[in-house]
Short mmCIF file of C-alpha atoms in Angstrom, two decimals:
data_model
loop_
_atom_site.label_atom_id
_atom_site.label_comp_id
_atom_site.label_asym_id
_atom_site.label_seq_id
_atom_site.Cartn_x
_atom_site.Cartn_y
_atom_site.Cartn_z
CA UNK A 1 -26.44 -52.19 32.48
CA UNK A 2 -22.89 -52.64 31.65
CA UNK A 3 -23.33 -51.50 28.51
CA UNK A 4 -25.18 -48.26 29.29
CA UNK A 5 -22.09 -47.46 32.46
CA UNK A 6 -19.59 -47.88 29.67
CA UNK A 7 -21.60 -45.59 27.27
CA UNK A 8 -21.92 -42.76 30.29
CA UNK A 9 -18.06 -43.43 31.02
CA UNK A 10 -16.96 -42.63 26.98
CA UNK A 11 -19.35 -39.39 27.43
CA UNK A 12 -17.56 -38.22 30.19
CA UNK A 13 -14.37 -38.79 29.58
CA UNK A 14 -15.16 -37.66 25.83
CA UNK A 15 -16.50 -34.35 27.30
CA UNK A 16 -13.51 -33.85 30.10
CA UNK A 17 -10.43 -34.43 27.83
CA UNK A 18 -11.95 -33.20 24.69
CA UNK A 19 -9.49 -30.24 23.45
CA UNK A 20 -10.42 -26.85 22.36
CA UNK A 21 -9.45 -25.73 18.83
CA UNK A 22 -8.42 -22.68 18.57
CA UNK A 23 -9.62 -20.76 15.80
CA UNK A 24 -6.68 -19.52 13.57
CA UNK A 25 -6.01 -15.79 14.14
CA UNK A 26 -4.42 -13.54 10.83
CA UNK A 27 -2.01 -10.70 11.60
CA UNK A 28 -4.29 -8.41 10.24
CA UNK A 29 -6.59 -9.67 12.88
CA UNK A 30 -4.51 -9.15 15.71
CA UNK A 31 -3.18 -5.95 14.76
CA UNK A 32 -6.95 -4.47 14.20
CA UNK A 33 -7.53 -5.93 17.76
CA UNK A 34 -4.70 -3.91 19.17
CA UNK A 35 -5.86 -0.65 17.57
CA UNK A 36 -8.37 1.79 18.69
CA UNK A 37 -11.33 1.76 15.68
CA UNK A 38 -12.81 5.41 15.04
CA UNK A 39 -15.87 4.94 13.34
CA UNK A 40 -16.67 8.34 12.72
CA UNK A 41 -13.87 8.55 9.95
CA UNK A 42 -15.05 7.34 6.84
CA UNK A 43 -13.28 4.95 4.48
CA UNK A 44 -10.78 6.83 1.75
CA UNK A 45 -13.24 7.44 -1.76
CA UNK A 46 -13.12 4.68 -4.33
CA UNK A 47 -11.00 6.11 -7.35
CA UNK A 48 -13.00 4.89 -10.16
CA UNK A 49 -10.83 7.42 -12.61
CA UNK A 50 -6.98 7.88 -10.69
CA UNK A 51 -4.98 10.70 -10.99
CA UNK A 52 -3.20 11.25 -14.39
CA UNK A 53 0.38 13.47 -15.03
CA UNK A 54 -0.51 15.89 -17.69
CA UNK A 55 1.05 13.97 -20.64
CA UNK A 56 0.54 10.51 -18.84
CA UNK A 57 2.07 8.69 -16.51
CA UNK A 58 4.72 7.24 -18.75
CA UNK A 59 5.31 10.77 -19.38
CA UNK A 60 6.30 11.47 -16.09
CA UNK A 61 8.38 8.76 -15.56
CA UNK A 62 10.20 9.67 -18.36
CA UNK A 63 10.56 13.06 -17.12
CA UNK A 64 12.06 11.50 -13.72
CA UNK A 65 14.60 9.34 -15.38
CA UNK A 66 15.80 13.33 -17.43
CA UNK A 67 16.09 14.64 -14.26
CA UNK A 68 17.80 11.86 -11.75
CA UNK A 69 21.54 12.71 -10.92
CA UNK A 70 23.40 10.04 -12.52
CA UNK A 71 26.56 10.70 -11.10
CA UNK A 72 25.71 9.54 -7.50
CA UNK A 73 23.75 6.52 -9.44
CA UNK A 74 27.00 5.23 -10.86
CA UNK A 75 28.35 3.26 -8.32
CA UNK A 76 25.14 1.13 -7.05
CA UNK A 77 25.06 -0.73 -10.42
CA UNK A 78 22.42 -2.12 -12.77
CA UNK A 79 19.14 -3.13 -12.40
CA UNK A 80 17.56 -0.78 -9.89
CA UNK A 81 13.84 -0.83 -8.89
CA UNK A 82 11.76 1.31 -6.44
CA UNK A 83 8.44 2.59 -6.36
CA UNK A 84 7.10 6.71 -6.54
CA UNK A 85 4.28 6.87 -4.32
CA UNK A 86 2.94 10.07 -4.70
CA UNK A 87 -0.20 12.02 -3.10
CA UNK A 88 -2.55 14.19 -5.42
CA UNK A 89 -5.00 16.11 -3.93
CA UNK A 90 -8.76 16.72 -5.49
CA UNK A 91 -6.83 20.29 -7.24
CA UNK A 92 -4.21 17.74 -8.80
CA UNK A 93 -1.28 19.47 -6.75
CA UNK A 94 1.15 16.68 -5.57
CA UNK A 95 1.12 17.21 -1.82
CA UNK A 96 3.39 13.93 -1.08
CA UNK A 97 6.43 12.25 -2.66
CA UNK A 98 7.66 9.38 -1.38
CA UNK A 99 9.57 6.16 -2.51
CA UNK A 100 10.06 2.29 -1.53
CA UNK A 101 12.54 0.10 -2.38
CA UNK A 102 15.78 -1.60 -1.62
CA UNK A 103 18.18 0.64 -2.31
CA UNK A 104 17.98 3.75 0.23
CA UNK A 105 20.80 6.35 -2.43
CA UNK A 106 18.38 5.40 -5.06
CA UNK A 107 15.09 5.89 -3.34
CA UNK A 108 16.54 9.22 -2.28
CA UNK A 109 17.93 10.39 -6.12
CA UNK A 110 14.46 8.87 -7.28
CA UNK A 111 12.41 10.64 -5.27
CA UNK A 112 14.74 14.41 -5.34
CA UNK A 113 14.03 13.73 -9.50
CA UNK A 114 9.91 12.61 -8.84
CA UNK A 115 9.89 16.14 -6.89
CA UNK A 116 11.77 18.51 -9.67
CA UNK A 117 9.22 16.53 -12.02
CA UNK A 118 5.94 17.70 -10.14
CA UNK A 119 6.85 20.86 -8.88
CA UNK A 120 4.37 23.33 -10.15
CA UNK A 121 2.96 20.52 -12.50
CA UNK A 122 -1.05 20.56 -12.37
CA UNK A 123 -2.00 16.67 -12.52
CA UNK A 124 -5.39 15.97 -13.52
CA UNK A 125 -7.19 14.45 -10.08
CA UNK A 126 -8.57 11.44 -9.78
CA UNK A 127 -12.19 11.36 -10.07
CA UNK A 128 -14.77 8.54 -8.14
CA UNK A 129 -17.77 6.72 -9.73
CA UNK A 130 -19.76 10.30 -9.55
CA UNK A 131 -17.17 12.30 -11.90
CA UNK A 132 -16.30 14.01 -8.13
CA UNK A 133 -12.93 14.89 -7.84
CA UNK A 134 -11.12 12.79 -5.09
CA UNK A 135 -7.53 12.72 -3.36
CA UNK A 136 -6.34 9.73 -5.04
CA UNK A 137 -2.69 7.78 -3.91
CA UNK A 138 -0.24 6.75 -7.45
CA UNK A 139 1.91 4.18 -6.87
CA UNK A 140 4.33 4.29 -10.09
CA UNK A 141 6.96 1.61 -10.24
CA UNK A 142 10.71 2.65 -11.38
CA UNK A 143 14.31 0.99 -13.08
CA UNK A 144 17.03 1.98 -13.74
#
């Protein structure tokens, strides 16, 4: 008897101060809880093929370091970095330039030069599993 009381006791007490674990929770998560989900917009296309500058994209990096302003470059010193993001619709017309990095003078030279460099410059568009051309998103990183 004392022996099944003291197994009923454990149970209890097992079940009464046993502590929830909460399950761990990732920012992404959290964030996607927070925001309204509209299923009726599809995903963006899978870029099997992405967009190309005519001559390359080395090319065209190339062409942005001919036309940066290096006279406003002078005084931030060596060793540079940002990246060209830029947006090329399914025609291969750039609709978007934009650049990221630490240095806001240089992500604004960068991305003047990146513009000057696509400015009535057909790209060739990047195309999805099917051959269909897509709006595809180049990220192209840059030093100086």
């Amino acid at each position: 008897m004392k022996k099944v009381f003291l197994l009923i006791l454990i149970l209890i007490f097992g079940i009464g101060l046993a502590q929830k674990v909460k399950k761990e929770e990732k920012v992404k998560d959290k964030f996607e809880s927070r925001q309204p989900q509209d299923m009726s917009v599809p995903p963006p296309p899978m870029v099997a093929f992405p967009a190309q500058y005519p001559k390359g994209n080395k090319a065209f990096i190339d062409h942005v370091k001919k036309n940066l302003n290096t006279d406003a470059l002078k005084a931030l010193g060596k060793d540079l970095k940002t990246k060209i993001i830029l947006k090329v619709n399914s025609e291969g017309n750039v609709i978007n330039v934009s650049t990221y990095g630490g240095d806001e003078t240089f992500n604004t030279e960068v991305k003047k030069a990146a513009e000057k460099a696509t400015y009535n410059v057909k790209w060739e568009a990047g195309k999805n599993n099917r051959g269909e051309k897509v709006i595809d998103i180049v990220n192209l990183p840059f030093r100086y």
